[in-house]
Coordinates of C-alpha atoms in Angstrom, one line a residue:
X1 CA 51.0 110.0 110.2
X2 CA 49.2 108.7 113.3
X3 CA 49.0 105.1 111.7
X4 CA 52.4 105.2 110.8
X5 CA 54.0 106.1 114.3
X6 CA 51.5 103.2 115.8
X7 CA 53.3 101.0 113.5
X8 CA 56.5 102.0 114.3
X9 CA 55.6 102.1 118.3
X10 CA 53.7 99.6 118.7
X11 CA 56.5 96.7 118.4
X12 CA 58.5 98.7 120.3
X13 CA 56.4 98.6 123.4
X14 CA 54.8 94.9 122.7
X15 CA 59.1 94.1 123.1
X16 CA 58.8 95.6 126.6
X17 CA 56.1 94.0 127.6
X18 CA 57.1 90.4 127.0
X19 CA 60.2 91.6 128.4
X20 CA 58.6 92.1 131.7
X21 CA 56.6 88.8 131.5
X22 CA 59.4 86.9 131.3
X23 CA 61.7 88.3 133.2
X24 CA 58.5 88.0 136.2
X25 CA 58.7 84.2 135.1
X26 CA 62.1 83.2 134.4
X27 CA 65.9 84.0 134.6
X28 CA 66.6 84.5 131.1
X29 CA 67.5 88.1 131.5
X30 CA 69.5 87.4 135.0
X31 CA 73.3 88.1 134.7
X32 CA 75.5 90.1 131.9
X33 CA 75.7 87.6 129.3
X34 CA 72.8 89.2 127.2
X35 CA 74.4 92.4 127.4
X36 CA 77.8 91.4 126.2
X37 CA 76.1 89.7 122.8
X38 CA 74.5 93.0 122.5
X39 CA 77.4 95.6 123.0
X40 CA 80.4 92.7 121.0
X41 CA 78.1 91.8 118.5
X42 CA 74.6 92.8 117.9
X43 CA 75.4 96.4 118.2
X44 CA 79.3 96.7 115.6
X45 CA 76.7 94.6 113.0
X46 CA 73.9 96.9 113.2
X47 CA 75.7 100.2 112.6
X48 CA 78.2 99.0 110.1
X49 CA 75.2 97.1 107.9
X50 CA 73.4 100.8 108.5
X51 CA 76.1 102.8 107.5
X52 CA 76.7 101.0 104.3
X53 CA 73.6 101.0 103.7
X54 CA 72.8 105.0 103.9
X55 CA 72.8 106.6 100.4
X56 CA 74.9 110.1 101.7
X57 CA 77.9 111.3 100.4
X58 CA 80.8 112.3 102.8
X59 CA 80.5 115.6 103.2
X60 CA 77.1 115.5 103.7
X61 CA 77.9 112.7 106.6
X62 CA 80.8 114.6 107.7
X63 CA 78.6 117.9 108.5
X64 CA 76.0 115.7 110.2
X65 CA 78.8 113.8 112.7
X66 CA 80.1 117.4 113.6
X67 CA 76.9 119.0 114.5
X68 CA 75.9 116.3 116.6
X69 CA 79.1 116.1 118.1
X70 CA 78.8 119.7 119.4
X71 CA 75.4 119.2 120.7
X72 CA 76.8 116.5 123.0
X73 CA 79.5 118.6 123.9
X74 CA 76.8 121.8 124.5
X75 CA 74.4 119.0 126.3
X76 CA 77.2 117.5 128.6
X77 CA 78.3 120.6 129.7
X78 CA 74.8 122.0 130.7
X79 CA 73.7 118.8 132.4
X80 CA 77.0 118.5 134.1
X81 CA 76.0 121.6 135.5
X82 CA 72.5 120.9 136.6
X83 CA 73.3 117.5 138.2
X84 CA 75.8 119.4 140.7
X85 CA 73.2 122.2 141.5
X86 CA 70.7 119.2 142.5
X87 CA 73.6 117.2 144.5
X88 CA 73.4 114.1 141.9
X89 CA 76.7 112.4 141.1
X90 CA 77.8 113.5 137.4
X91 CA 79.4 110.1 136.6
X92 CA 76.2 108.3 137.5
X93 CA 73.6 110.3 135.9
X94 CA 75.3 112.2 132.5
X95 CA 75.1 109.7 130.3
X96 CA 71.7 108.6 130.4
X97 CA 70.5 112.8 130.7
X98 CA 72.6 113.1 127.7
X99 CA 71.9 110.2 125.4
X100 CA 68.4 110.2 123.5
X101 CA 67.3 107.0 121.8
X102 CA 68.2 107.8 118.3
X103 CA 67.9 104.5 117.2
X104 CA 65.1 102.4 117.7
X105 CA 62.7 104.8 118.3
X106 CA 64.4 108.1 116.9
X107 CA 64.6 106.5 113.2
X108 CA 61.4 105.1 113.3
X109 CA 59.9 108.1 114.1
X110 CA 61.7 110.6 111.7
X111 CA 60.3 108.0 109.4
X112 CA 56.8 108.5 110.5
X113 CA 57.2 112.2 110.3
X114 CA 59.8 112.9 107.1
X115 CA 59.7 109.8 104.8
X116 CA 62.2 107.6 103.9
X117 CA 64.2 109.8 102.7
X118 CA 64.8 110.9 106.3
X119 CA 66.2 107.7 106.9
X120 CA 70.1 108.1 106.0
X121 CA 70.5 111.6 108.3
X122 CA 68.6 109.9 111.4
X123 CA 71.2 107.0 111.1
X124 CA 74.3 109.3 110.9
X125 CA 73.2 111.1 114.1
X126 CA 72.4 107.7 115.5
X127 CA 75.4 106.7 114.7
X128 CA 77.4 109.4 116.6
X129 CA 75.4 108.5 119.8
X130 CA 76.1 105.5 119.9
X131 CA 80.2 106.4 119.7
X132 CA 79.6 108.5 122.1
X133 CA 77.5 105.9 124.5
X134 CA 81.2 104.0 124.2
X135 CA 83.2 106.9 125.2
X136 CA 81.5 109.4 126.9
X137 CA 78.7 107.2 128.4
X138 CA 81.4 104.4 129.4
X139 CA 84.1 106.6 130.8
X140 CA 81.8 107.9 132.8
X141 CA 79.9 104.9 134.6
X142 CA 83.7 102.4 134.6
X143 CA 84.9 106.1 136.3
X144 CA 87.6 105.6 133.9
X145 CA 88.8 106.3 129.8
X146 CA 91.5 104.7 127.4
X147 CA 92.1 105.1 124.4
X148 CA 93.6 101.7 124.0
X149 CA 89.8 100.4 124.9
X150 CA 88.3 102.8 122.4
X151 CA 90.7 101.7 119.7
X152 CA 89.1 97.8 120.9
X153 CA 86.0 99.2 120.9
X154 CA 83.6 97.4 118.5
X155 CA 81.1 100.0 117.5
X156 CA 83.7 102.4 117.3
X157 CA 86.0 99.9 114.7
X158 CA 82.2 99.3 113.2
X159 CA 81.7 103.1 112.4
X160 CA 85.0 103.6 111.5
X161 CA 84.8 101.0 108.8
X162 CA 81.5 102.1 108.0
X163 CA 83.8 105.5 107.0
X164 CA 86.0 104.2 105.2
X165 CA 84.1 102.2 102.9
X166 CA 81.7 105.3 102.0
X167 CA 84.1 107.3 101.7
X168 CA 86.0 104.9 98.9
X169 CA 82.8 103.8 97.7
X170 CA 83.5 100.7 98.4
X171 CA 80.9 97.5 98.5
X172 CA 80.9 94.6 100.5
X173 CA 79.6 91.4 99.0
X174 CA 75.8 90.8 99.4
X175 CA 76.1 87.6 101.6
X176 CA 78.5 89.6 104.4
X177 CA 75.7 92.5 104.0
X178 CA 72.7 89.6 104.7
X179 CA 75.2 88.3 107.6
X180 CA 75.5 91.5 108.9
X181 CA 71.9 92.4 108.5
X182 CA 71.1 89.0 110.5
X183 CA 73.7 89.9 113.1
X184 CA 72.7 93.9 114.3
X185 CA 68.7 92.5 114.2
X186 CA 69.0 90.1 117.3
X187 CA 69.4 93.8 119.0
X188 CA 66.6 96.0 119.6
X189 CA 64.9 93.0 120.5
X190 CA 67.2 92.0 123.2
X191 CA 67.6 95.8 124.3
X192 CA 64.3 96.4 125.3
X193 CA 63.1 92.8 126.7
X194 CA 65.7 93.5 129.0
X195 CA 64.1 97.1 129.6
X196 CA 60.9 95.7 130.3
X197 CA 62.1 92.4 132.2
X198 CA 63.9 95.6 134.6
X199 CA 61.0 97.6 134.7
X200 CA 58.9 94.7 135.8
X201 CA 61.4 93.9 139.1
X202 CA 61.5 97.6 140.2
X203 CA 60.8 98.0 143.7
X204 CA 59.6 101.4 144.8
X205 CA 59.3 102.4 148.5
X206 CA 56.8 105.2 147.5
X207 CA 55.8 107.9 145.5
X208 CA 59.8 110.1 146.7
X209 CA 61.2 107.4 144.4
X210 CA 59.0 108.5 141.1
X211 CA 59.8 111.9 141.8
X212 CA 63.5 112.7 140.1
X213 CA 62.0 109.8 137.1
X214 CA 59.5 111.9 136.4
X215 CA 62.0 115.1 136.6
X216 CA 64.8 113.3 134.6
X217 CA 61.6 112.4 132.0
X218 CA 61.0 115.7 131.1
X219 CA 64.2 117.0 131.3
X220 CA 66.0 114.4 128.7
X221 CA 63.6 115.7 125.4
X222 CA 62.8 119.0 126.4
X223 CA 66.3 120.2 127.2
X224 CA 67.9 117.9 124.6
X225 CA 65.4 119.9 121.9
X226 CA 66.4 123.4 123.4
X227 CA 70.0 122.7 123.2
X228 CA 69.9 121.5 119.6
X229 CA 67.9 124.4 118.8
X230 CA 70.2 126.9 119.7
X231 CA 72.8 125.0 117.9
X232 CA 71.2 125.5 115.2
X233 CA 71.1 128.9 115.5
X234 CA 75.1 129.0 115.3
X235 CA 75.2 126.5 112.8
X236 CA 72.4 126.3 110.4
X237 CA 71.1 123.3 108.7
X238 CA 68.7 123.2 105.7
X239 CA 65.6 123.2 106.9
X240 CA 64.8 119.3 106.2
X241 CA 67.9 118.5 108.1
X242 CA 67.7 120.8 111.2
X243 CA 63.4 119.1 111.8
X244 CA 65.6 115.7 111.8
X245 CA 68.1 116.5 113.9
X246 CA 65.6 118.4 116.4
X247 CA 63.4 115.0 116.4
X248 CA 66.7 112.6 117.0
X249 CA 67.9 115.3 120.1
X250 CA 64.1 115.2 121.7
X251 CA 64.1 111.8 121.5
X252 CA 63.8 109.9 125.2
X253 CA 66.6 108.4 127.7
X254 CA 68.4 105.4 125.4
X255 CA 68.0 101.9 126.2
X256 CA 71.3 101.5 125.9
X257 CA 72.3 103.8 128.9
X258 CA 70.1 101.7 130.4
X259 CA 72.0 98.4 129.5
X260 CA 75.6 100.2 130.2
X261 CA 73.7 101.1 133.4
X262 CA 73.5 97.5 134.4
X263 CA 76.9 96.1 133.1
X264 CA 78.9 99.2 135.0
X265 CA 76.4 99.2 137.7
X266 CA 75.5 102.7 137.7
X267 CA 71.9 103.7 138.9
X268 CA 69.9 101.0 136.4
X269 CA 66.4 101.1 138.7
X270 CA 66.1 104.7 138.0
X271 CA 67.1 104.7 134.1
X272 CA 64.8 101.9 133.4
X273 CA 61.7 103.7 135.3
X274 CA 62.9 107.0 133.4
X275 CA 63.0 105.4 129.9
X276 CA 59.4 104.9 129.0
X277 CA 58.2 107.9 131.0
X278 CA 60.5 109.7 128.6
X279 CA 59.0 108.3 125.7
X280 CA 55.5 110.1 126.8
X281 CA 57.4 113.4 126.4
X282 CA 59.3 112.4 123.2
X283 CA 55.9 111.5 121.5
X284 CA 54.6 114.6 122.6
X285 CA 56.8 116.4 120.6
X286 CA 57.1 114.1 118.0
X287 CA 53.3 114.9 117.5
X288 CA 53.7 118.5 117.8
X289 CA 56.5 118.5 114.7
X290 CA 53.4 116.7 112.5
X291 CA 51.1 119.7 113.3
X292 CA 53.9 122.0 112.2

C-alpha cells in the first residue's frame, strides 16, 4: 500500500516542484491564459472522458451525486458559520474550506487504498465537486450567480452529457474518446505547476502569516471527514462505499480553488500555502484508513 500511494504521490509533488522552478525562472505561469485552457477545455474533456468511462449504472451514480450533494450542503453551512465566528469574509474563504481535492489526489489515493474497483465511485464524487467548484465556488469568489452562466458552463454541459449518455448507454466513437482523453490530460499538469510556480513567489512577513494556513490545513480534512461521517449516519452507504466517500471528503484544499482563487482574485497567497500543508493531514488519514 505504501508503494502504491508513493507512486501515486510522487508525480504529484515532482509537478509542484517544477512548477516552482519555473515559475522562479520564467513568466510562463504570469497572467490568466493558463487558467482559462484549464477551466474551457482541459477540465469539460477530463470529466466527460471520465464519466464515460466509469462502469456504474444510474442509480448507483444517482445515489452517489446526492450524498455528496448533501455533504456540501451540511459542509457549507458549518463553515459559513465558523468563518463569521473568526471574522473571515465567507465569500473569500468557503470555497476553498469546502472543496477537497477529489481528483488528482483523492482518486489516486482511493486507488492505493480500495483497488480499482474504487475507481468509478471516486470519480462520481469527483465529479460533483467539481460542479459545485462552478457554482458554489464561483458564485462565491465573482460575488455573483446565474443561471444563464451555469447553463454556459463547460464542466457543467461536460457532466451533464456525461448523464445522458450513461444513462442511454450510449457510446461515443473511440477516436472522440482518445481526443477527449488527450484533451482533460494537459490538466493536472497545468493545475499544479501553477500551484507550485505560486507557492514559490509567496512572500511572508512572518510566522502571523502561517498561522490561519496551518489552521485552515487541519481544518479542511478533519472537518470535511467528521461532516461526511455523520452523513453517513443519516444515510448509510455499504460499507465499501461510505470508506470511499470518507477518503474523497478528508481529502486536502483543491487546486482548483486555488486556480478560481487567482482568476476571481480571491485570497490566492493563502490557498496555495494551505494546499500542500493540507495534503500532510490528508495522508495522515489516508494512512490511518490502511491500518483499519
Amino acid at each position: 500500500m505504501i508503494q502504491q500511494l508513493a507512486n501515486s504521490l510522487v508525480p504529484l509533488f515532482s509537478l509542484i516542484v517544477l512548477g516552482a522552478i519555473l515559475g522562479r525562472k520564467t513568466d510562463f505561469f504570469d497572467g490568466k491564459a493558463l487558467s482559462g485552457l484549464v477551466t474551457t477545455v482541459g477540465i469539460p474533456a477530463l470529466l466527460l472522458h471520465s464519466v464515460l468511462s466509469m462502469e456504474m449504472d444510474i442509480g448507483q451514480m444517482s445515489e452517489l451525486v446526492a450524498i455528496t450533494v448533501v455533504w456540501i450542503g451540511v459542509m457549507a453551512l458549518v463553515t459559513a458559520g465558523v468563518l463569521r465566528l473568526i471574522g473571515f469574509p465567507v465569500r473569500d474563504y468557503l470555497p476553498s474550506l469546502v472543496h477537497p481535492n477529489t481528483g488528482n489526489m483523492g482518486v489516486p489515493v482511493c486507488f492505493a487504498l480500495f483497488g480499482p474497483q474504487s475507481l468509478g465511485l471516486a470519480m462520481v464524487i469527483s465529479s460533483v465537486i467539481q460542479i459545485s467548484h462552478f457554482t458554489l465556488g464561483i458564485g462565491c469568489l465573482s460575488k455573483s450567480f446565474s443561471l444563464k452562466a451555469l447553463a454556459k458552463n463547460g464542466p457543467v454541459l461536460a457532466l451533464v452529457a456525461g448523464a445522458l449518455l450513461v444513462a442511454t448507454e450510449a457510446r461515443l466513437p473511440g477516436p472522440v474518446m482518445t481526443t477527449l482523453d488527450m484533451l482533460g490530460s494537459i490538466t493536472v499538469p497545468i493545475m499544479l505547476m501553477q500551484l507550485g510556480s505560486s507557492i514559490a513567489n509567496l512572500k511572508l512577513s512572518g510566522a502571523r502569516e502561517m498561522a490561519w494556513p496551518v489552521a485552515f490545513s487541519f481544518y479542511r480534512p478533519l472537518v470535511g471527514l467528521a461532516t461526511a461521517w455523520l452523513v453517513l449516519l443519516l444515510w448509510p452507504l455499504d460499507a465499501f462505499q461510505a470508506e470511499i466517500f470518507l477518503v474523497q471528503c478528508a481529502m486536502p484544499v483543491a487546486v482548483m480553488s486555488y486556480v478560481l482563487a487567482v482568476r476571481y482574485h480571491g485570497p490566492a497567497q493563502t490557498i496555495a500555502l494551505t494546499i500542500p500543508l493540507s495534503v500532510i493531514v490528508s495522508l495522515a488519514v489516508a494512512i490511518v484508513f490502511s491500518l483499519g
